[in-house]
Amino acid sequence: MDTGIQYLKGVGEKRAQLLEKELGIRTVGDLLHLYPFRYIDRSTIVPIANVQPDLAQVQVKATVTKVRLYAKNGAELPPEKLKFNMVSRLSAMVSDNTGEMEMVFFKGVKWMYQRLVPGHTFIFFGKPAVFGTRLNMVHPEVDAPDSGTTGVLTGVYTSTERLKNSGFTGKVMLKLMATALDGVLPTLEETLPDYVLKEKGLVPLSYALRQIHFPQDQSALGKASYRLKFEELFLLQLSLLKQKYIRSRSIQGLKMPLVGEPFNRCYEALPYQLTNAQKRVIREIREDMKSGHQMNRLLQGDVGSGKTMVAVLTALIAVGNGYQACIMAPTEVLAQQHFANVSKYLAPTGVRVELLTGTTGIKDRRRIHEGLRDGSVGVLIGTHALIEDTVQFRALGLAVIDEQHRFGVDQRARLWSKGFGGIHPHVLVMTATPIPRTLAMTLYGDLDVSVIDEMPPGRKPVQTLCVGENKRHAMHNFIREEIAKGRQAFIVYPLIFESEKLDYKNLELGYEEIVKAFPLPDYKVAIVHGQQTPAEKAFNMDAFVAGRANILVSTTVIEVGVDVPNASVMVIESAERFGLSQLHQLRGRVGRGAERSYCILMRGYKISKESQKRLDLLCETENGFVLAEEDMKLRGPGDLEGTQQSGLPISLNIASLAKDGLILNDARSYAQLILDKDPGLTAPANAPLTAELRRDKYLVKDYSQIS
Ligand code: ADP
Ligand code: MG
């Protein structure tokens, strides 16, 4: 398996270089781990009577009845003309006992004319089509009936233009695979222990490799692919869980045994009851913080599920144990809002809370820095500004990071280094972008995950509808009605980085249109976007939050966190340009007050089927996890929010996080079972596992260190 690919018969230096460059294949093993991405089913022969032009590819067995040659202008030519290269098309009529069809060739006509002798029978394989009223196939593959190509599933491999141009056709790939298998299989070492194969009912590796490339039938292919998928997911989970185990053993955490006075005072003064989900999550967090292990917890909860309260109470546990806490928000606006809310909650506790952002003045900054150093500031709220080097805590015990996917890895790492006495602070990462379970298990396999899966009482469902341009007037009228009831409306424009200019133009045009439709003095429209100064932004934002403006026109800067319970309408322009999770987050901005709320998705003229599907889904459900799962199925895990910036830290060869959730669950619990019995994987029976985990593929980036 580790032999260089250049030594494989039929490859050589030059082709080896190309294989490495184009597909990253360096060894025979790499080649064999390139699995077909689909199979051509040549196991059935279709009677011509059943051939439909919408079938992808079919195979017919038919006898040639008549062959004709045509010139460019369509005139029929006698066979003598073949010599003079005047023939531009060959048409062969073929029939089985159910019907007749035409096989058409524009290239290689001389050779085909010799081959397709009337009265002879062949297997034709290709894509059926209709020309006029006649069923035909253009350039089918032609094989003799006894050539052995029938009765098999033929693998199709990914390729590139350059590979194809250098002669790596499908047939050549298959040949290389066959050579590689013949060389490797006799001495192939099994990668999974015997007991694993037995307990999980898996086929041996040699069988799986042979069948994945050259399946004898569907059932063998199914067994092979199951084995390979299971192995891939199982080893990945084993690697992640092992890391988690090692971390919980080796990394010390700050011990915080008390609930503390500040927590209790705040809790008693709460204007509402915590939901059961909030209570459960706080219990989970508390267990972590008193354990002496460093907490590394991801808190997932839909928009409006009450994560802020959890952050506040968590911060107060740290304060109650003599430490400081910081809460980091991704935007200035959000940091300000957190500050306003948290100050309110902390009032009964006497804990000093400060806000530090990019716009904090020098004087205040100095005062805050001092308070952090002498420990008089208990809770610091801020943006990136709070991880600057000049910020020093006396005893940072907890860092809460809101909307984690907006922070870069480096920034998170810097926060880590501010821990007390060289000990990492406890870390609570909060996100409103639900990550599908399968993805969370893989991305954050070594983090603990808490979920708030319950909304505070009083939240009404948001009625969501998707409309086109023809409803724009109706939409304006509807907003007027809501404003007449004393409500407010958000109107959001997409902002896509690559065409920032264009987007602002859209936003400006949109703003003009809205101002015209909602003129002063009856209506006031605020606008917020990324090119404003922080002061302009704050001014407009405040006007809307305080209810002085009826409408807020904005780019997605408002998407995270802002709380305006009085807003009852969310209009999203060019909704098809947003991801599902993002749309869901935006929608979460309304439905916070007591009134009925609406989300109106304005769709563009030309939108793809897939986009429409996403919008329909949004109209159907308000469950963020369901949406995240579906988004992953539609777009694949690599495109999901939360993974775009970092990219998936792993690459899977055969398993799919979107489709193989069941196998993943099974693989994970089985990996856990094995580690429970043998945490170090030192038992002789587990030696093959230890060997496999050393492969690059399973050395997953350690997210626990950087979150
Ligand atoms: P998110 O999870 O999106 O950060 P927030 O923490 O901003 O949600 O909470 C949304 C709203 O719900 C806030 O106005 C908050 O005061 C309110 N809230 C939070 N928890 C509860 C609760 N248990 N009962 C009632 N209202 C709550
Ligand atoms: Mg929030």
XYZ file of C-alpha atoms and ligand atoms in Angstrom:
735
model
C 0.000 0.000 0.000
C 2.860 2.383 0.731
C 4.658 1.730 -2.542
C 5.119 4.857 -4.632
C 2.545 5.091 -7.393
C 5.276 5.473 -10.039
C 6.248 1.840 -9.476
C 2.823 0.546 -10.349
C 2.846 -1.166 -13.732
C 1.403 1.193 -16.340
C 2.185 4.405 -14.448
C 5.802 5.548 -14.539
C 7.371 8.880 -13.497
C 5.391 11.186 -15.709
C 1.961 9.822 -14.994
C 2.837 9.563 -11.320
C 3.548 13.279 -11.200
C 0.268 14.006 -12.860
C -1.671 11.759 -10.487
C -0.106 13.475 -7.527
C -0.716 16.937 -8.861
C -4.276 16.394 -9.978
C -5.627 13.980 -7.388
C -3.056 13.953 -4.597
C -2.261 10.302 -5.245
C 1.239 9.374 -4.148
C 1.057 5.727 -3.198
C -0.707 2.621 -4.369
C -2.770 2.898 -1.214
C -3.841 6.427 -2.164
C -4.956 5.122 -5.519
C -6.986 2.321 -3.982
C -8.624 4.792 -1.611
C -9.905 6.762 -4.553
C -13.319 5.178 -4.753
C -15.708 5.409 -7.679
C -18.160 8.237 -7.128
C -20.770 6.347 -9.091
C -21.286 3.120 -10.937
C -22.579 2.464 -14.372
C -25.038 -0.321 -14.095
C -24.417 -2.674 -16.946
C -26.040 -5.560 -15.204
C -29.278 -5.266 -17.116
C -30.119 -5.225 -20.778
C -33.122 -3.107 -21.648
C -35.496 -4.177 -24.409
C -35.640 -1.433 -27.048
C -39.382 -1.136 -26.496
C -38.623 0.061 -22.937
C -35.922 2.564 -23.810
C -37.002 6.074 -22.864
C -35.159 9.221 -23.864
C -35.122 10.403 -20.249
C -33.140 7.394 -19.035
C -29.580 8.287 -18.071
C -27.729 5.470 -19.745
C -28.973 2.174 -21.039
C -27.674 -0.948 -22.539
C -29.402 -2.738 -25.387
C -28.537 -5.942 -27.142
C -29.499 -5.642 -30.792
C -28.714 -6.814 -34.293
C -27.610 -4.444 -37.020
C -30.175 -4.319 -39.835
C -28.985 -1.505 -42.062
C -26.046 0.913 -42.201
C -26.127 4.201 -44.085
C -23.522 6.893 -44.676
C -24.264 10.595 -45.055
C -22.413 13.668 -46.252
C -22.342 16.974 -44.413
C -25.236 18.276 -46.487
C -27.360 15.256 -45.536
C -27.105 13.417 -48.829
C -26.684 9.662 -48.622
C -23.323 8.392 -49.867
C -22.207 5.027 -51.238
C -19.534 3.148 -49.186
C -16.782 3.967 -51.729
C -16.818 7.547 -50.503
C -15.423 6.407 -47.152
C -11.946 6.532 -48.690
C -12.200 10.229 -49.422
C -13.179 11.332 -45.930
C -16.422 12.695 -47.266
C -18.644 10.853 -44.831
C -19.682 12.933 -41.864
C -22.231 10.646 -40.256
C -22.859 6.941 -39.971
C -26.296 5.693 -39.081
C -26.893 2.090 -38.105
C -30.395 0.791 -37.588
C -30.470 -1.980 -34.996
C -33.290 -4.085 -33.658
C -34.044 -6.656 -31.010
C -37.288 -8.538 -31.004
C -39.103 -5.662 -29.276
C -38.240 -2.668 -31.431
C -35.843 -0.704 -33.530
C -33.522 2.226 -32.917
C -30.699 4.138 -34.542
C -27.037 4.316 -33.543
C -25.269 7.439 -34.771
C -21.550 8.087 -35.187
C -19.806 11.267 -36.316
C -16.310 10.081 -35.535
C -14.517 6.871 -36.372
C -17.020 6.112 -39.101
C -14.603 4.006 -41.150
C -13.921 1.695 -38.277
C -17.583 1.509 -37.301
C -18.595 0.748 -40.873
C -16.280 -2.245 -40.869
C -17.511 -3.369 -37.496
C -21.251 -2.943 -37.724
C -21.921 -5.592 -40.313
C -25.639 -6.180 -40.859
C -26.775 -9.413 -39.241
C -24.263 -9.156 -36.398
C -25.372 -8.588 -32.813
C -23.745 -6.171 -30.336
C -24.220 -4.647 -26.939
C -24.767 -0.903 -27.297
C -24.389 1.276 -24.250
C -25.101 4.976 -24.078
C -27.513 7.797 -23.451
C -30.783 7.434 -25.357
C -32.298 10.462 -27.077
C -34.967 11.286 -29.594
C -34.172 12.835 -32.942
C -37.337 13.809 -34.751
C -39.516 10.860 -33.943
C -36.733 8.346 -33.931
C -35.100 6.899 -30.847
C -31.318 6.991 -31.108
C -28.005 6.926 -29.292
C -25.069 9.052 -30.321
C -21.661 7.431 -29.980
C -22.687 4.469 -27.849
C -20.047 2.104 -26.585
C -20.124 -0.971 -28.768
C -19.105 -4.343 -27.427
C -19.362 -7.896 -28.635
C -22.042 -9.756 -26.674
C -19.461 -12.105 -25.167
C -16.913 -9.429 -24.230
C -17.613 -9.723 -20.511
C -18.721 -6.131 -20.115
C -22.253 -7.144 -19.310
C -23.348 -8.231 -15.868
C -21.162 -5.793 -13.927
C -21.298 -2.478 -12.185
C -18.518 -0.351 -13.591
C -16.940 2.243 -11.356
C -16.592 5.829 -12.494
C -13.786 7.866 -10.930
C -13.324 11.591 -10.490
C -10.959 12.919 -13.042
C -9.701 16.256 -14.269
C -9.370 17.779 -17.703
C -5.611 17.323 -17.601
C -5.854 13.706 -16.611
C -8.291 12.988 -19.396
C -6.077 14.751 -21.903
C -3.161 12.642 -20.788
C -4.987 9.450 -21.492
C -6.372 8.650 -18.052
C -9.702 7.487 -19.391
C -12.161 5.559 -17.302
C -10.832 2.357 -18.812
C -7.241 3.223 -17.933
C -8.234 4.007 -14.351
C -9.990 0.671 -14.047
C -6.952 -1.079 -15.407
C -4.680 0.634 -12.882
C -7.058 -0.268 -10.070
C -7.077 -3.887 -11.165
C -3.263 -3.985 -11.297
C -3.011 -2.312 -7.902
C -5.496 -4.713 -6.328
C -3.689 -7.744 -7.717
C -0.426 -6.495 -6.304
C -1.712 -5.457 -2.904
C -4.469 -7.816 -1.847
C -2.437 -11.006 -1.291
C -0.438 -9.405 1.516
C -2.904 -6.767 2.664
C -3.102 -6.206 6.399
C -6.505 -5.825 7.930
C -6.919 -2.368 9.499
C -9.639 -3.257 11.976
C -9.218 -5.805 14.787
C -10.889 -9.175 14.285
C -13.286 -8.613 17.136
C -14.516 -5.370 15.571
C -15.240 -7.101 12.277
C -17.105 -9.802 14.105
C -19.089 -7.614 16.467
C -20.081 -5.139 13.784
C -20.593 -7.722 11.049
C -18.128 -6.056 8.672
C -16.550 -7.638 5.603
C -12.728 -7.902 5.524
C -10.756 -5.023 4.032
C -9.468 -7.030 1.068
C -12.999 -7.981 0.081
C -14.208 -4.413 0.582
C -11.474 -2.926 -1.597
C -12.010 -5.422 -4.386
C -15.771 -4.947 -4.367
C -15.753 -1.172 -4.110
C -13.750 -1.009 -7.340
C -15.141 -4.060 -9.100
C -18.478 -4.972 -7.533
C -19.861 -8.326 -8.482
C -23.375 -7.128 -7.666
C -25.328 -4.531 -5.684
C -25.303 -6.536 -2.503
C -21.526 -6.969 -2.480
C -21.126 -3.281 -3.223
C -23.420 -2.430 -0.318
C -21.367 -4.519 2.108
C -18.116 -3.071 0.844
C -19.227 0.512 1.101
C -20.728 -0.035 4.546
C -17.482 -1.468 5.805
C -15.428 1.423 4.416
C -17.806 4.085 5.685
C -17.967 2.545 9.107
C -14.203 2.303 9.305
C -13.730 5.913 8.288
C -16.241 7.324 10.765
C -15.242 4.942 13.515
C -11.543 5.799 13.361
C -12.337 9.503 13.259
C -14.534 9.291 16.317
C -12.017 7.108 18.068
C -9.390 9.752 17.446
C -11.597 12.598 18.688
C -12.799 10.788 21.766
C -9.301 9.737 22.639
C -8.136 13.350 22.476
C -11.003 14.405 24.662
C -10.086 11.764 27.165
C -6.459 12.820 27.222
C -7.414 16.462 27.607
C -9.744 15.876 30.500
C -6.891 14.047 32.176
C -4.039 16.340 31.498
C -5.302 19.911 31.299
C -5.885 21.448 34.649
C -8.895 23.671 35.195
C -9.667 26.378 37.719
C -11.663 24.885 40.532
C -14.833 26.813 41.285
C -16.694 24.924 43.995
C -19.130 27.650 45.024
C -22.331 28.872 43.465
C -21.679 32.109 45.267
C -23.581 35.084 46.523
C -23.725 37.106 43.250
C -25.335 34.168 41.444
C -27.979 33.751 44.118
C -28.816 37.436 44.264
C -29.173 37.691 40.518
C -31.198 34.496 40.378
C -33.651 35.693 43.008
C -34.170 39.004 41.255
C -34.864 37.470 37.835
C -38.013 38.902 36.259
C -38.950 35.459 34.947
C -38.525 31.749 35.594
C -35.692 30.076 33.764
C -36.851 27.501 31.266
C -36.075 23.898 32.086
C -33.538 23.853 29.293
C -31.750 26.879 30.727
C -31.705 25.245 34.161
C -30.330 22.026 32.758
C -27.568 23.793 30.877
C -26.563 25.804 33.926
C -26.356 22.579 35.922
C -24.112 21.075 33.234
C -21.887 24.124 33.307
C -21.715 24.135 37.061
C -20.602 20.509 37.124
C -17.774 21.401 34.742
C -16.632 24.399 36.706
C -16.405 22.657 40.024
C -14.759 19.546 38.621
C -11.211 20.880 38.498
C -11.124 20.135 34.775
C -11.077 22.930 32.294
C -14.504 23.514 30.791
C -14.752 23.626 27.038
C -18.395 23.746 26.240
C -20.355 24.640 23.173
C -23.799 26.022 23.915
C -26.212 25.760 21.035
C -29.583 27.400 21.177
C -31.907 28.959 18.692
C -32.182 32.716 18.453
C -34.229 33.941 21.391
C -33.758 30.794 23.465
C -32.163 32.819 26.258
C -28.447 32.160 25.978
C -27.523 35.555 27.412
C -29.017 34.665 30.781
C -26.987 31.496 30.840
C -23.854 33.503 30.083
C -24.633 35.945 32.882
C -25.223 33.258 35.496
C -22.107 31.417 34.381
C -20.093 34.618 34.713
C -21.464 35.072 38.206
C -20.305 31.624 39.253
C -16.794 32.672 38.279
C -17.138 35.960 40.157
C -18.563 34.186 43.198
C -15.411 32.088 43.295
C -13.128 35.097 43.222
C -12.442 35.178 39.479
C -13.291 37.551 36.659
C -15.301 36.795 33.557
C -15.471 38.256 30.102
C -18.163 38.034 27.460
C -16.997 38.607 23.926
C -19.456 39.616 21.212
C -18.773 39.749 17.480
C -20.042 43.289 16.826
C -20.065 46.630 18.550
C -23.861 46.832 18.445
C -24.208 43.475 20.045
C -21.625 44.206 22.704
C -23.547 47.330 23.609
C -26.783 45.480 23.863
C -25.214 42.771 25.990
C -23.798 45.462 28.211
C -27.189 47.110 28.668
C -28.872 43.787 29.497
C -26.138 42.423 31.695
C -25.893 45.664 33.676
C -29.582 45.332 34.415
C -29.253 41.735 35.570
C -26.171 42.521 37.646
C -27.637 45.540 39.396
C -28.856 43.549 42.418
C -25.474 41.848 42.811
C -23.203 44.862 43.088
C -20.753 43.243 40.671
C -18.951 45.841 38.550
C -19.418 45.362 34.832
C -17.669 47.332 32.083
C -17.877 47.642 28.322
C -14.728 47.704 26.232
C -14.923 48.109 22.468
C -13.025 49.749 19.657
C -14.786 53.032 20.331
C -14.114 53.212 24.040
C -12.302 56.516 24.717
C -8.766 56.606 26.050
C -9.795 57.809 29.472
C -12.415 55.141 29.993
C -10.075 52.584 28.573
C -7.435 53.453 31.148
C -9.964 53.271 33.946
C -11.214 49.890 32.777
C -7.718 48.470 32.334
C -6.960 49.456 35.872
C -10.151 47.887 37.180
C -9.293 44.673 35.376
C -5.814 44.589 36.834
C -6.864 45.300 40.399
C -9.804 42.932 40.131
C -12.547 45.460 40.843
C -14.157 44.770 37.446
C -15.989 41.474 37.797
C -17.436 41.124 34.325
C -16.035 42.634 31.150
C -18.128 42.811 28.025
C -16.642 43.708 24.703
C -15.639 43.039 21.143
C -12.268 41.957 19.827
C -10.867 44.907 21.706
C -10.846 42.877 24.847
C -8.229 40.476 23.614
C -5.681 43.150 22.887
C -2.386 42.644 24.608
C -2.820 45.678 26.815
C -5.833 44.110 28.475
C -4.745 42.264 31.568
C -6.995 40.559 34.047
C -6.134 39.998 37.647
C -7.752 36.574 37.593
C -9.648 35.645 34.446
C -11.614 32.515 35.200
C -14.163 32.369 32.408
C -14.430 33.490 28.824
C -17.800 33.437 27.120
C -17.693 33.777 23.372
C -20.966 34.662 21.697
C -21.584 33.591 18.096
C -18.293 31.798 17.940
C -18.082 31.306 14.216
C -17.387 34.980 13.718
C -14.178 34.836 15.594
C -11.009 33.664 14.028
C -9.007 30.881 15.490
C -6.140 33.204 16.458
C -8.386 35.483 18.415
C -9.723 32.612 20.396
C -6.250 31.361 21.086
C -5.251 34.759 22.455
C -8.124 34.694 24.848
C -6.926 31.396 26.149
C -3.577 32.809 27.026
C -5.132 35.306 29.406
C -5.980 32.627 31.953
C -5.086 32.973 35.596
C -1.765 31.670 36.843
C -1.048 29.991 33.524
C -4.229 27.958 33.751
C -6.644 28.235 30.859
C -9.914 29.904 31.770
C -13.111 27.955 31.410
C -14.564 28.534 27.987
C -18.201 28.708 27.007
C -18.840 29.176 23.323
C -22.372 30.154 22.357
C -23.909 29.827 18.942
C -27.349 30.396 17.509
C -26.388 28.637 14.322
C -27.361 25.141 15.150
C -24.857 22.678 13.830
C -26.295 19.345 12.780
C -25.530 16.629 15.250
C -23.386 14.647 12.889
C -21.310 17.686 12.114
C -21.005 18.765 15.732
C -19.821 15.285 16.622
C -17.110 15.577 14.041
C -16.139 19.210 14.281
C -16.414 19.466 18.004
C -16.103 15.805 18.822
C -13.858 16.666 21.710
C -15.969 19.505 23.084
C -18.928 19.075 25.336
C -22.112 20.270 23.785
C -25.124 21.699 25.605
C -28.335 22.492 23.849
C -31.148 24.850 24.818
C -33.975 23.185 23.001
C -36.838 25.096 24.527
C -38.041 28.629 23.976
C -39.034 30.976 26.803
C -42.793 31.037 27.217
C -44.783 33.634 25.339
C -42.927 33.286 22.087
C -45.401 33.110 19.231
C -44.655 31.313 16.020
C -43.492 33.580 13.233
C -45.613 33.312 10.138
C -43.263 32.982 7.204
C -44.130 33.524 3.572
C -42.189 33.693 0.383
C -43.349 36.120 -2.321
C -42.147 37.586 -5.599
C -41.826 41.140 -6.919
C -45.522 41.336 -7.808
C -46.283 41.418 -4.085
C -44.027 44.353 -3.275
C -46.926 46.802 -2.985
C -48.864 44.425 -0.815
C -45.799 44.073 1.362
C -45.588 47.857 1.819
C -49.253 48.009 2.691
C -48.842 45.260 5.181
C -45.983 47.078 6.896
C -48.164 50.207 7.083
C -50.868 48.211 8.845
C -48.394 46.861 11.354
C -46.930 50.304 11.979
C -50.459 51.599 12.517
C -50.731 49.008 15.280
C -47.623 50.497 16.842
C -45.214 47.821 15.586
C -41.866 48.107 13.844
C -40.313 46.386 10.844
C -36.877 45.202 9.775
C -35.946 45.212 6.099
C -32.739 43.353 5.420
C -30.578 43.361 2.295
C -28.027 40.724 1.489
C -24.389 41.530 1.793
C -22.031 39.304 -0.030
C -18.429 40.059 0.363
C -17.266 39.713 -3.227
C -19.555 42.384 -4.574
C -19.667 44.777 -1.693
C -20.121 47.828 -3.913
C -23.052 46.362 -5.726
C -24.624 45.351 -2.465
C -24.458 48.828 -1.061
C -26.015 50.072 -4.230
C -28.861 47.632 -3.698
C -29.159 48.771 -0.148
C -29.188 52.445 -1.099
C -31.752 51.952 -3.824
C -33.832 49.948 -1.436
C -33.566 52.644 1.184
C -34.668 55.322 -1.273
C -37.627 53.232 -2.286
C -38.633 52.683 1.312
C -38.296 56.348 2.214
C -40.530 57.183 -0.742
C -43.106 54.616 0.275
C -42.891 55.620 3.930
C -42.425 59.394 3.883
C -41.865 61.777 6.734
C -43.439 62.985 8.906
C -45.704 59.935 9.300
C -42.868 57.450 9.119
C -39.279 57.381 10.220
C -36.795 55.034 8.581
C -33.392 54.228 10.085
C -30.545 52.655 8.158
C -27.573 50.647 9.364
C -24.759 49.176 7.307
C -21.143 48.218 7.557
C -19.728 51.325 5.905
C -21.093 53.696 8.517
C -18.989 54.948 11.360
C -19.732 53.281 14.676
C -21.383 56.503 15.826
C -23.723 56.633 12.827
C -24.547 52.990 13.330
C -25.260 53.450 17.001
C -27.400 56.520 16.325
C -29.603 54.684 13.828
C -29.713 51.518 15.869
C -30.707 53.396 19.002
C -33.483 55.172 17.128
C -34.947 51.824 16.164
C -34.405 50.092 19.494
C -35.982 53.041 21.336
C -38.948 53.017 18.947
C -38.281 56.412 17.380
C -37.901 54.811 13.941
C -40.628 52.563 12.516
C -38.467 50.773 10.013
C -34.866 49.654 10.096
C -33.265 49.124 6.716
C -30.004 47.271 7.055
C -27.514 44.806 5.782
C -27.002 41.664 7.761
C -25.124 43.521 10.496
C -28.196 43.139 12.625
C -28.317 39.428 12.193
C -26.807 38.571 15.515
C -28.421 39.241 18.781
C -30.208 42.581 18.621
C -33.359 42.480 20.655
C -36.322 44.652 19.676
C -39.406 42.936 21.079
C -41.720 45.492 19.485
C -40.680 44.553 15.945
C -43.248 42.305 14.292
C -42.148 42.186 10.647
C -38.943 40.948 9.114
C -38.634 41.478 5.381
C -35.666 39.789 3.731
C -34.773 41.036 0.250
C -33.262 38.616 -2.286
C -33.824 35.933 0.282
C -32.399 33.290 -2.039
C -28.963 34.782 -1.527
C -28.865 33.846 2.135
C -28.116 30.483 3.643
C -30.908 28.675 5.434
C -29.391 29.093 8.855
C -28.813 32.754 8.262
C -32.415 33.266 7.175
C -33.517 31.422 10.238
C -31.410 33.674 12.445
C -32.799 36.768 10.833
C -36.312 35.523 11.327
C -35.496 35.016 14.986
C -35.244 38.807 15.344
C -39.032 38.968 15.384
C -41.518 36.989 17.438
C -40.001 38.205 20.668
C -42.873 40.403 21.788
C -46.406 39.365 22.537
C -47.860 40.196 19.115
C -48.089 37.992 16.115
C -45.005 38.291 13.905
C -44.245 37.827 10.244
C -41.263 37.039 8.126
C -41.566 37.932 4.447
C -39.030 36.414 2.098
C -38.771 38.450 -1.094
C -37.426 36.255 -3.840
C -35.689 37.361 -7.025
C -36.931 36.723 -10.562
C -34.680 33.886 -11.447
C -34.059 31.519 -8.656
C -32.895 27.953 -8.806
C -34.991 24.995 -7.795
C -32.649 24.384 -4.921
C -33.049 27.940 -3.640
C -36.804 27.672 -3.832
C -36.604 24.445 -1.893
C -34.677 26.161 0.864
C -37.160 29.017 1.070
C -40.092 26.595 1.138
C -38.470 24.716 3.964
C -38.118 27.897 5.948
C -41.824 28.592 5.513
C -42.580 25.109 6.818
C -40.555 24.900 9.994
C -39.149 27.056 12.757
C -36.925 24.382 14.194
C -33.323 25.490 13.736
C -31.942 21.996 14.014
C -34.241 20.626 11.373
C -33.210 23.497 9.113
C -29.539 22.932 9.760
C -29.856 19.245 8.915
C -31.674 20.051 5.714
C -29.226 22.766 4.790
C -26.445 20.268 5.131
C -28.265 17.813 2.892
C -28.864 20.492 0.289
C -25.476 22.129 0.331
C -23.122 19.659 1.925
C -21.318 20.158 5.228
C -18.507 22.255 3.772
C -20.861 25.084 2.904
C -22.626 25.326 6.197
C -22.309 28.440 8.227
C -19.985 27.895 11.069
C -17.739 25.785 8.904
C -17.115 28.134 6.025
C -14.392 30.146 7.662
C -12.520 27.371 9.279
C -13.259 24.807 6.618
C -13.898 21.259 7.637
C -10.860 20.050 9.530
C -11.346 16.616 8.103
C -11.903 15.188 4.719
C -13.935 12.086 4.325
C -13.259 9.664 1.521
C -16.463 7.755 1.355
C -18.727 8.544 4.275
C -20.992 11.583 4.165
C -21.921 13.562 7.238
C -25.173 14.497 5.567
C -26.226 10.993 4.617
C -24.521 8.608 6.969
C -25.763 9.912 10.293
C -26.890 6.487 11.442
C -23.549 4.877 10.746
C -21.861 7.800 12.480
C -23.955 7.364 15.625
C -23.199 3.693 15.721
C -19.501 4.251 15.047
C -19.288 6.849 17.789
C -20.931 4.829 20.504
C -18.856 1.833 19.523
C -15.679 3.929 19.711
C -16.758 5.114 23.157
C -17.334 1.544 24.261
C -13.851 0.521 23.187
C -12.225 3.499 24.909
C -14.139 2.828 28.111
C -12.511 -0.594 28.251
C -9.115 0.432 26.943
C -8.570 4.221 27.174
C -5.003 4.106 25.896
C -5.745 1.507 23.216
C -2.846 -0.473 24.592
C -4.444 -3.913 24.490
C -2.730 -6.106 21.872
C -6.068 -6.632 20.135
C -6.275 -2.889 19.541
C -2.820 -2.542 17.998
C -4.206 -2.119 14.471
C -6.304 0.814 15.680
C -3.350 2.611 17.211
C -1.484 2.154 13.945
C -4.351 3.573 11.901
C -4.816 6.583 14.169
C -1.288 7.692 13.328
C -2.344 8.409 9.776
C -2.612 12.081 8.870
C -6.212 11.731 8.060
C -7.198 10.980 11.619
C -4.984 13.580 13.270
C -7.811 16.018 13.615
C -6.996 19.603 14.500
C -7.513 19.961 18.191
C -10.423 22.320 18.405
C -10.455 22.230 22.169
C -7.225 24.170 22.222
C -8.465 26.990 20.084
C -12.110 27.474 20.849
P -30.405 34.413 22.510
O -30.360 32.966 22.848
O -30.819 34.648 21.106
O -29.138 35.128 22.869
P -31.533 36.134 24.489
O -30.656 35.727 25.589
O -31.243 37.439 23.816
O -31.582 35.006 23.388
O -33.041 36.107 24.998
C -34.093 36.497 24.195
C -35.166 37.177 25.023
O -35.799 36.251 25.884
C -34.612 38.264 25.914
O -35.489 39.356 25.843
C -34.615 37.656 27.296
O -34.802 38.616 28.294
C -35.797 36.721 27.230
N -35.684 35.534 28.092
C -34.580 34.801 28.322
N -34.865 33.761 29.137
C -36.169 33.862 29.447
C -37.071 33.074 30.251
N -36.666 31.994 30.903
N -38.359 33.481 30.316
C -38.772 34.559 29.638
N -38.000 35.344 28.880
C -36.709 35.001 28.768
Mg -27.712 36.225 21.902
